mmCIF file of C-alpha atoms in Angstrom:
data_model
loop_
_atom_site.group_PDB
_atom_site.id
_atom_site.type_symbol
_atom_site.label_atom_id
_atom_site.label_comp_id
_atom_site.label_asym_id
_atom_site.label_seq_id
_atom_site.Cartn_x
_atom_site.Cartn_y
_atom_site.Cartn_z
ATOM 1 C CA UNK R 1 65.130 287.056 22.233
ATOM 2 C CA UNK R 2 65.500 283.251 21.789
ATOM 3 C CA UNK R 3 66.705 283.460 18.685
ATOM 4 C CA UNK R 4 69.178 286.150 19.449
ATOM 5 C CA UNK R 5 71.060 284.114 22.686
ATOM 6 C CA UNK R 6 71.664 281.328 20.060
ATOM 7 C CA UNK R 7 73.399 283.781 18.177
ATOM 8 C CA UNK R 8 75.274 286.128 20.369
ATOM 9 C CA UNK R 9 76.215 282.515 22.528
ATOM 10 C CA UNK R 10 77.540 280.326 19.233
ATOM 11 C CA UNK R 11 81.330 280.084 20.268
ATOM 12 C CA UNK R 12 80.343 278.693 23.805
ATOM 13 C CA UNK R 13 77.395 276.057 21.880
ATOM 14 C CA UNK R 14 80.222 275.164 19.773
ATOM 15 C CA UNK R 15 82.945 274.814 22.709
ATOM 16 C CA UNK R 16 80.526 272.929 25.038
ATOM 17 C CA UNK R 17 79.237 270.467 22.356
ATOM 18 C CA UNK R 18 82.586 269.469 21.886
ATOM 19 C CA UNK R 19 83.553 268.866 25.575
ATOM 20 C CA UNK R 20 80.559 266.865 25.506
ATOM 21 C CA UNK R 21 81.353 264.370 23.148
ATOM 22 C CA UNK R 22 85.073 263.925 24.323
ATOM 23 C CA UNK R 23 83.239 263.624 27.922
ATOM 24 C CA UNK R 24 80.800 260.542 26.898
ATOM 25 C CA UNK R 25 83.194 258.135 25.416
ATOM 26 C CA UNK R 26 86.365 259.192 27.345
ATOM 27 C CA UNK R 27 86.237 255.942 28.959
ATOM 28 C CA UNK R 28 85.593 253.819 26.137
ATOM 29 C CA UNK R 29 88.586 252.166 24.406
ATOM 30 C CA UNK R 30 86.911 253.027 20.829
ATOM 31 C CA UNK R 31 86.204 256.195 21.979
ATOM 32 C CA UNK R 32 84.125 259.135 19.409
ATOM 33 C CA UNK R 33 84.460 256.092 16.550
ATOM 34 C CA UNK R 34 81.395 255.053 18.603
ATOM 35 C CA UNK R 35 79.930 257.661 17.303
ATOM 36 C CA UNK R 36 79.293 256.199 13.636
ATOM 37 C CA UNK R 37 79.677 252.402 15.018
ATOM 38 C CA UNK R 38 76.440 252.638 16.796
ATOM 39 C CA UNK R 39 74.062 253.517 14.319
ATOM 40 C CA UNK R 40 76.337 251.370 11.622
ATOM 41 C CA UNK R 41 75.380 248.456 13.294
ATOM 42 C CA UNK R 42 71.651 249.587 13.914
ATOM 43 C CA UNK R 43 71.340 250.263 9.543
ATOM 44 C CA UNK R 44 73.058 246.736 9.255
ATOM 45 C CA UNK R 45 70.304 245.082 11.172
ATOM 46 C CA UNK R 46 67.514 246.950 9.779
ATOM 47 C CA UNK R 47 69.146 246.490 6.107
ATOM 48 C CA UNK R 48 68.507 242.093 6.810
ATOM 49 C CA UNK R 49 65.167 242.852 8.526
ATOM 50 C CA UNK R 50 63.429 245.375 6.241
ATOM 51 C CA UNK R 51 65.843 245.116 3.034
ATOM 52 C CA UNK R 52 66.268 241.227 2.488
ATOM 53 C CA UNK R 53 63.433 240.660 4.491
ATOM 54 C CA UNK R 54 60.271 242.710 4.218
ATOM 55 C CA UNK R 55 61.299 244.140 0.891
ATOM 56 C CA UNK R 56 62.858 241.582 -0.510
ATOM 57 C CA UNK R 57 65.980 243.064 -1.719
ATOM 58 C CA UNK R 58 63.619 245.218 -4.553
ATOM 59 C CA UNK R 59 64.762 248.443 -5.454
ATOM 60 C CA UNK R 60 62.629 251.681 -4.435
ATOM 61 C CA UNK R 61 61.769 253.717 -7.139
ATOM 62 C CA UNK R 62 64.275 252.236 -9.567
ATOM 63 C CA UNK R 63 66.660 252.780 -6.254
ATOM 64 C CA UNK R 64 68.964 250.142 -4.514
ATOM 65 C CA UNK R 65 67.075 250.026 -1.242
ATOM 66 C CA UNK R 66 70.235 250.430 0.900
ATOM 67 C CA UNK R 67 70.141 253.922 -0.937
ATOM 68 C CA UNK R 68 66.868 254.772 -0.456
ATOM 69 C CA UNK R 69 66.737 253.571 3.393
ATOM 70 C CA UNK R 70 70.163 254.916 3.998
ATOM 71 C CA UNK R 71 69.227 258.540 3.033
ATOM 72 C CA UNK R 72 66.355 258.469 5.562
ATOM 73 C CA UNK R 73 67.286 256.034 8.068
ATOM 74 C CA UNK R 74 70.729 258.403 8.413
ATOM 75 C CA UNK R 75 68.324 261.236 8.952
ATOM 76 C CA UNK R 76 66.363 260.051 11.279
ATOM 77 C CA UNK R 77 69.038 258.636 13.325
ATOM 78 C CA UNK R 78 70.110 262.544 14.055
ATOM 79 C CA UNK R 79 66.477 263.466 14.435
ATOM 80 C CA UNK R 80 65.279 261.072 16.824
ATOM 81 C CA UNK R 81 68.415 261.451 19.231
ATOM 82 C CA UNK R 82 68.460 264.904 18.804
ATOM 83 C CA UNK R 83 64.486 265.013 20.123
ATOM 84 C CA UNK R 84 65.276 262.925 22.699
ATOM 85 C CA UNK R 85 68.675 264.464 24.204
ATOM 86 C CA UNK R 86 67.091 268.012 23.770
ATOM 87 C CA UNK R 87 64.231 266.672 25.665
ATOM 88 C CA UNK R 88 66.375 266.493 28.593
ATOM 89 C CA UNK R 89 68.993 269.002 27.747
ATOM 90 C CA UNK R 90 67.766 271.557 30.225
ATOM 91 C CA UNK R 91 66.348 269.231 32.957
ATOM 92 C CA UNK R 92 70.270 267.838 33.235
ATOM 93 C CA UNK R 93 72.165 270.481 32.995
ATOM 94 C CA UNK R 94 69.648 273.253 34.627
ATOM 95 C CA UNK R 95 72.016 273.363 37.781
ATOM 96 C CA UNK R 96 75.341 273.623 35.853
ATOM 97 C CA UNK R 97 73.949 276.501 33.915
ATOM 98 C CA UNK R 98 72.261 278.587 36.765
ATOM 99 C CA UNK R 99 76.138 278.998 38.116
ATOM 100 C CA UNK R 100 77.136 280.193 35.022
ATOM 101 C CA UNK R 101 77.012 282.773 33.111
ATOM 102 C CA UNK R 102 75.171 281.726 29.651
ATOM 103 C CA UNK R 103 71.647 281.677 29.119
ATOM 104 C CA UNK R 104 69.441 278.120 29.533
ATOM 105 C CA UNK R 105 68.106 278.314 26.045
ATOM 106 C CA UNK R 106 70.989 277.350 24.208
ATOM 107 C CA UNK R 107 71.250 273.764 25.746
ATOM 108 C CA UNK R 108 68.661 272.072 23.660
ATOM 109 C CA UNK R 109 71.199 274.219 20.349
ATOM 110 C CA UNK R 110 74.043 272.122 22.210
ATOM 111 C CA UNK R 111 72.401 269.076 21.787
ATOM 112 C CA UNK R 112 72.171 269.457 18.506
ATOM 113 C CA UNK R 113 75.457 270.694 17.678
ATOM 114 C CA UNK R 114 77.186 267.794 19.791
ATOM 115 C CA UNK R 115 74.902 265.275 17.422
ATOM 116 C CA UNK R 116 76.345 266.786 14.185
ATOM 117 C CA UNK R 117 79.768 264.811 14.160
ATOM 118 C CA UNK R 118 77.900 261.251 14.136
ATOM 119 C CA UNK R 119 75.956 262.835 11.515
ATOM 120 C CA UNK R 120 78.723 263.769 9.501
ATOM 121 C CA UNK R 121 80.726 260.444 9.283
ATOM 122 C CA UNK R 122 77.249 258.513 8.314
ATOM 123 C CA UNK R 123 76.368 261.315 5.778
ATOM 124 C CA UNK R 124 80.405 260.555 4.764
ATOM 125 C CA UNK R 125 79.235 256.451 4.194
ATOM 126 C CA UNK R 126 76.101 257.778 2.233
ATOM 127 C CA UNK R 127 78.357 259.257 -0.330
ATOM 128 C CA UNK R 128 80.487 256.815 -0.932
ATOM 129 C CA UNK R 129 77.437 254.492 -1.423
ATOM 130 C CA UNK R 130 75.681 256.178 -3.614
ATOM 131 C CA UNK R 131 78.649 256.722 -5.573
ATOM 132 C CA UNK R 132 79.475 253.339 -5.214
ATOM 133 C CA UNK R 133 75.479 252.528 -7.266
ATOM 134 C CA UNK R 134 76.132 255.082 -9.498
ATOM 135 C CA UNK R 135 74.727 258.006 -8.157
ATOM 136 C CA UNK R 136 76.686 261.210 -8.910
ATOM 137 C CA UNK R 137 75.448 264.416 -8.309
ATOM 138 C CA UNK R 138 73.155 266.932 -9.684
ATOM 139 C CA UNK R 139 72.188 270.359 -9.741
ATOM 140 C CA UNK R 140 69.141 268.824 -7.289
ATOM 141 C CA UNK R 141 71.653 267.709 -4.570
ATOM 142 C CA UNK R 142 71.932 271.750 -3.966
ATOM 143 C CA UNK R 143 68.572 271.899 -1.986
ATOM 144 C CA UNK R 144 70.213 269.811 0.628
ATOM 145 C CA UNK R 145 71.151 272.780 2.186
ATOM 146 C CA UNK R 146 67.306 273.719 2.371
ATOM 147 C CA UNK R 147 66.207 270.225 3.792
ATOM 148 C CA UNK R 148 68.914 270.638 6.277
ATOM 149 C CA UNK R 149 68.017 274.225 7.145
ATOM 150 C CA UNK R 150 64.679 272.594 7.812
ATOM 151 C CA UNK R 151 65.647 269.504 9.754
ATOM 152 C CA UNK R 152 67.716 272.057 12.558
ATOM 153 C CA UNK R 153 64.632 274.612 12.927
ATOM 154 C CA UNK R 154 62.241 271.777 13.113
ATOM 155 C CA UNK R 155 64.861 270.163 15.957
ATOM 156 C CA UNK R 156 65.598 273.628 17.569
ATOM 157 C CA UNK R 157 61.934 274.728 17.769
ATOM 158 C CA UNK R 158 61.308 271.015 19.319
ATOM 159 C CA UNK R 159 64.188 271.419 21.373
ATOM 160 C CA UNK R 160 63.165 275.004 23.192
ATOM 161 C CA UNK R 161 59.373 273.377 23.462
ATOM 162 C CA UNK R 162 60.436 269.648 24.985
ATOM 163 C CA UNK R 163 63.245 270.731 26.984
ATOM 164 C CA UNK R 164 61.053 272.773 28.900
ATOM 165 C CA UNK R 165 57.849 270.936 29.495
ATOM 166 C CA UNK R 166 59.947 267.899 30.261
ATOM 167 C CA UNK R 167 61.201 270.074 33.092
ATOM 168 C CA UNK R 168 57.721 270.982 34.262
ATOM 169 C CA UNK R 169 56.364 267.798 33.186
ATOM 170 C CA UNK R 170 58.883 264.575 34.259
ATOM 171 C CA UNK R 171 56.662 262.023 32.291
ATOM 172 C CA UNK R 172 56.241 263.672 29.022
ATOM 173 C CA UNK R 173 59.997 262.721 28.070
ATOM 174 C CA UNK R 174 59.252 258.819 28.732
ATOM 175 C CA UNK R 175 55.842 259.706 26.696
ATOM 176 C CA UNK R 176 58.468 261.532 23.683
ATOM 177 C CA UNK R 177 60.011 257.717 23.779
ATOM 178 C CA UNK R 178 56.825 256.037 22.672
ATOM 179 C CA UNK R 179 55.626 258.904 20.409
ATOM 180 C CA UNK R 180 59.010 258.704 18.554
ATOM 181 C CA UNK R 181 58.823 254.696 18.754
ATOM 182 C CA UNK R 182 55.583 255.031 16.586
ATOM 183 C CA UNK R 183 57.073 258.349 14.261
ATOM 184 C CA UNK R 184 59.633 255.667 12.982
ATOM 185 C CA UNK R 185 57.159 253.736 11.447
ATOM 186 C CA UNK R 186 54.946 256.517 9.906
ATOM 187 C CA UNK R 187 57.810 258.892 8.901
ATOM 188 C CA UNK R 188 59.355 257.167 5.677
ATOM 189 C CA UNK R 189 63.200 255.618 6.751
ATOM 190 C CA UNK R 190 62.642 252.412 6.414
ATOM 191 C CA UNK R 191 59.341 251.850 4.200
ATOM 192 C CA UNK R 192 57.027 254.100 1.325
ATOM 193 C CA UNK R 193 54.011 254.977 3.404
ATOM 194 C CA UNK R 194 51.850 255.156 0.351
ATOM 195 C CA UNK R 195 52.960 251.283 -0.760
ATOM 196 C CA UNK R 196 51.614 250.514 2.540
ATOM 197 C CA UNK R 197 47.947 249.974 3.140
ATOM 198 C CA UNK R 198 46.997 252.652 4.873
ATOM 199 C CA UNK R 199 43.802 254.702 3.869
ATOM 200 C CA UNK R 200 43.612 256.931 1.411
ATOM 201 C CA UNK R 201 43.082 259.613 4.336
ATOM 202 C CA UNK R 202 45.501 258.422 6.787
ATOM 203 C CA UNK R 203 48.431 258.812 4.433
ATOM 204 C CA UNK R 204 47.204 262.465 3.304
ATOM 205 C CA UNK R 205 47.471 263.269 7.258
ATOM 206 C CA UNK R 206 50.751 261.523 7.431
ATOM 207 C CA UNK R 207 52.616 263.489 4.879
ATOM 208 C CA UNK R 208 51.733 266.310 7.147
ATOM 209 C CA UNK R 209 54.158 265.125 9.380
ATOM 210 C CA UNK R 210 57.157 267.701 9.613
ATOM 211 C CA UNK R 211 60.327 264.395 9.882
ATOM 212 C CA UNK R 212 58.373 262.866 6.797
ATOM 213 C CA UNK R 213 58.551 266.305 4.758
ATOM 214 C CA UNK R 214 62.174 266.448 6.265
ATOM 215 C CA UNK R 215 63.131 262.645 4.795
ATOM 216 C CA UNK R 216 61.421 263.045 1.846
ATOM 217 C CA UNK R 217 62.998 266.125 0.794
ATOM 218 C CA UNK R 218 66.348 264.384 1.439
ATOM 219 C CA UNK R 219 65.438 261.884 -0.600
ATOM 220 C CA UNK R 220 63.799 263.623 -3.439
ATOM 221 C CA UNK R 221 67.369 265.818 -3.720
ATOM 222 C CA UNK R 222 69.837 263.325 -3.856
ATOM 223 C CA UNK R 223 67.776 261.400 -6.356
ATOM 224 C CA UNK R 224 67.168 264.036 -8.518
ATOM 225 C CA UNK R 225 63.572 263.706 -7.975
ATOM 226 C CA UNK R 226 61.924 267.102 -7.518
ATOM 227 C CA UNK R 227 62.428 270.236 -6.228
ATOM 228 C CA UNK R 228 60.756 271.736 -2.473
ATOM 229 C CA UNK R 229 58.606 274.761 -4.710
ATOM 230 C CA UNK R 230 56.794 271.475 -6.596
ATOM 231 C CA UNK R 231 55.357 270.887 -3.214
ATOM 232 C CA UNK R 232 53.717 274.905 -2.033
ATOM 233 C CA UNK R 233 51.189 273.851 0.136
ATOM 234 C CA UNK R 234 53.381 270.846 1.889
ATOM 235 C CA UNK R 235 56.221 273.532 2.227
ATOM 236 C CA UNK R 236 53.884 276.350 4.193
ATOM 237 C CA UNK R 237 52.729 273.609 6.470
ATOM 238 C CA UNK R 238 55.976 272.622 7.382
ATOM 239 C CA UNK R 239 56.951 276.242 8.366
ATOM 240 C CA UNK R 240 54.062 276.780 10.080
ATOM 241 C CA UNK R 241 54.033 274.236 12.037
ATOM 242 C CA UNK R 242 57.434 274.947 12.787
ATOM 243 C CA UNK R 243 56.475 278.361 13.688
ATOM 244 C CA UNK R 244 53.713 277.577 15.843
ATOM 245 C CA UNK R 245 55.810 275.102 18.047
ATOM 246 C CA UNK R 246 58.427 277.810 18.491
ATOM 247 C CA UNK R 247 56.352 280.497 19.350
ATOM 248 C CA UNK R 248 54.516 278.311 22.035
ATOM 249 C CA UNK R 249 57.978 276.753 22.581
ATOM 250 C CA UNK R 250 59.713 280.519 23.504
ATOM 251 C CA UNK R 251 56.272 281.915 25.373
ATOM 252 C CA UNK R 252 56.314 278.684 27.873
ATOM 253 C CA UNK R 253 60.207 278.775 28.335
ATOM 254 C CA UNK R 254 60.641 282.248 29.476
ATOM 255 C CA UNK R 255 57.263 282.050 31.401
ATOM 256 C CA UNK R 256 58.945 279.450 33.463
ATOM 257 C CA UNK R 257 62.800 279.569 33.196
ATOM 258 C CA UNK R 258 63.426 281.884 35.955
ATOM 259 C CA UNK R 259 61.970 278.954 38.497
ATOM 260 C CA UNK R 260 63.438 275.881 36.586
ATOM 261 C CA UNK R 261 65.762 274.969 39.455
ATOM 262 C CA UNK R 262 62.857 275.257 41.728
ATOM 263 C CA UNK R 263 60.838 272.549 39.792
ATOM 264 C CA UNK R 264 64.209 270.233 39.791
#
C-alpha cells in the first residue's frame, strides 16, 4: 500500500519537491547555486585534510584520490542529508499534510526527490573530473543505474522507518545525528576501511553496512572494477536488509499514522 501511494502520488512528490527548493533559498542572493556551493566547499576542505594530509596526495588503487573520494564523498553527501531531512520529513510537515488531501507517506519520497538537484550538479563536477584524469567510460559505468536503484530504496525504506519513529520518538533524530557522525567514518568516502587497522572481524561486519555496499558499488562501476553479481552474498544482504527495514518501516507507520498529529 506504501509502495503504491508513492506511485499513484509521483506528479505531486515531484511538484512539492520543487516548491521546496525554490522555498529554502528564496531569500538568499545565490539562491539554488547553494545547492552545489555547499558541499563544494565541504569536498575542498576534506580534499586538504584527508587528501594532502592523511593520505598524502597517494593515489587509491592506481586512482587520483580526488577521484576516488569524490565518487563516494558525492554519494554520501545525498545519503546523509537525505537520512536526516527524511528523519523529520513527517514530524514538520504532519500538520500541512493532514489538511490536505495526499497521503503522509510520500514526504520522506519528497525529501528525497528535492535532494536530487544538488546531486545532479556534483555528479555533473564528477564527470568532468574524471574525464579531466583520464577516465572515460565503460561498459561497467552501466550498473550505475543499479547502485542508484539501491541507494533510493535503501533511503526510501529509511525514510518511511525514521520519519515515523522520530515522530513517536523526538530524541531518536538527534541520536540519527551521532549515528551518521560515526557511519562517515566506517562507510568508505573518505578512507579504504581495509587499509585501516581495524580487525580482521570488524571490517568483515563493516562491509555489511548497506551506505558502504552503496559507495563501493559506485566506485567499483566507474572504475571499471567489478561487477554487483561478483559479490552474491554481499548483494542478498543488502536487499534484505533493505527489506526488513521496510517491512518494519510500513507495519509501524500505518500502526501509528492515523494519530501522528496527536503525538505532535
Amino acid at each position: 500500500m506504501i509502495i503504491k501511494e508513492q506511485i499513484d502520488n509521483f506528479g505531486i512528490i515531484t511538484r512539492v519537491s520543487k516548491y521546496e527548493e525554490k522555498a529554502t533559498y528564496q531569500s538568499h542572493y545565490l539562491g539554488l547555486m547553494w545547492q552545489f556551493l555547499n558541499p563544494l566547499i565541504q569536498i575542498g576542505i576534506y580534499y586538504l585534510i584527508f587528501g594532502l594530509g592523511v593520505n598524502g596526495g597517494r593515489n587509491v588503487d592506481g586512482v587520483p584520490f580526488i577521484v576516488w573520494m569524490l565518487i563516494g564523498i558525492i554519494a554520501w553527501f545525498f545519503i546523509n542529508t537525505s537520512l536526516l531531512g527524511g528523519s523529520n520529513s513527517i514530524y514538520h510537515k504532519v500538520a500541512m499534510v493532514s489538511k490536505m488531501k495526499f497521503p503522509v507517506s510520500i514526504l520522506p519520497g519528497i525529501n528525497i526527490m528535492s535532494n536530487l538537484v544538488s546531486y545532479g550538479w556534483m555528479m555533473g563536477i564528477l564527470l568532468v573530473v574524471m574525464l579531466g584524469f583520464g577516465i572515460y567510460p565503460t561498459i561497467y559505468w552501466l550498473q550505475y543505474v543499479y547502485y542508484f536503484i539501491c541507494m533510493i530504496a535503501f533511503l526510501f525504506a529509511m525514510g518511511i522507518l525514521n520519519s515515523t519513529i522520530t515522530v513517536l520518538v523526538r530524541d531518536y533524530h538527534i541520536m540519527l545525528q551521532s549515528i551518521l557522525r560515526l557511519l562517515f567514518y566506517v562507510s568508505g568516502p573518505i578512507w579504504e576501511i581495509q587499509s585501516r587497522n581495524f580487525p580482521t572481524m570488524l571490517v568483515k561486519i563493516l562491509e555489511l553496512n548497506p551506505v558502504y555496499y552503496i559507495i563501493t558499488g559506485f566506485r567499483e562501476s566507474f572504475l571499471s572494477q567489478g561487477w554487483f553479481w561478483e559479490k552474491p552474498t554481499l548483494t542478498l544482504i543488502f536487499w534484505g536488509i533493505v527489506a526488513t527495514i521496510l517491512i518494519i518501516g510500513t507495519h509501524i507507520h500505518m500502526k501509528f499514522r492515523a494519530r501522528f498529529v496527536d503525538f505532535i
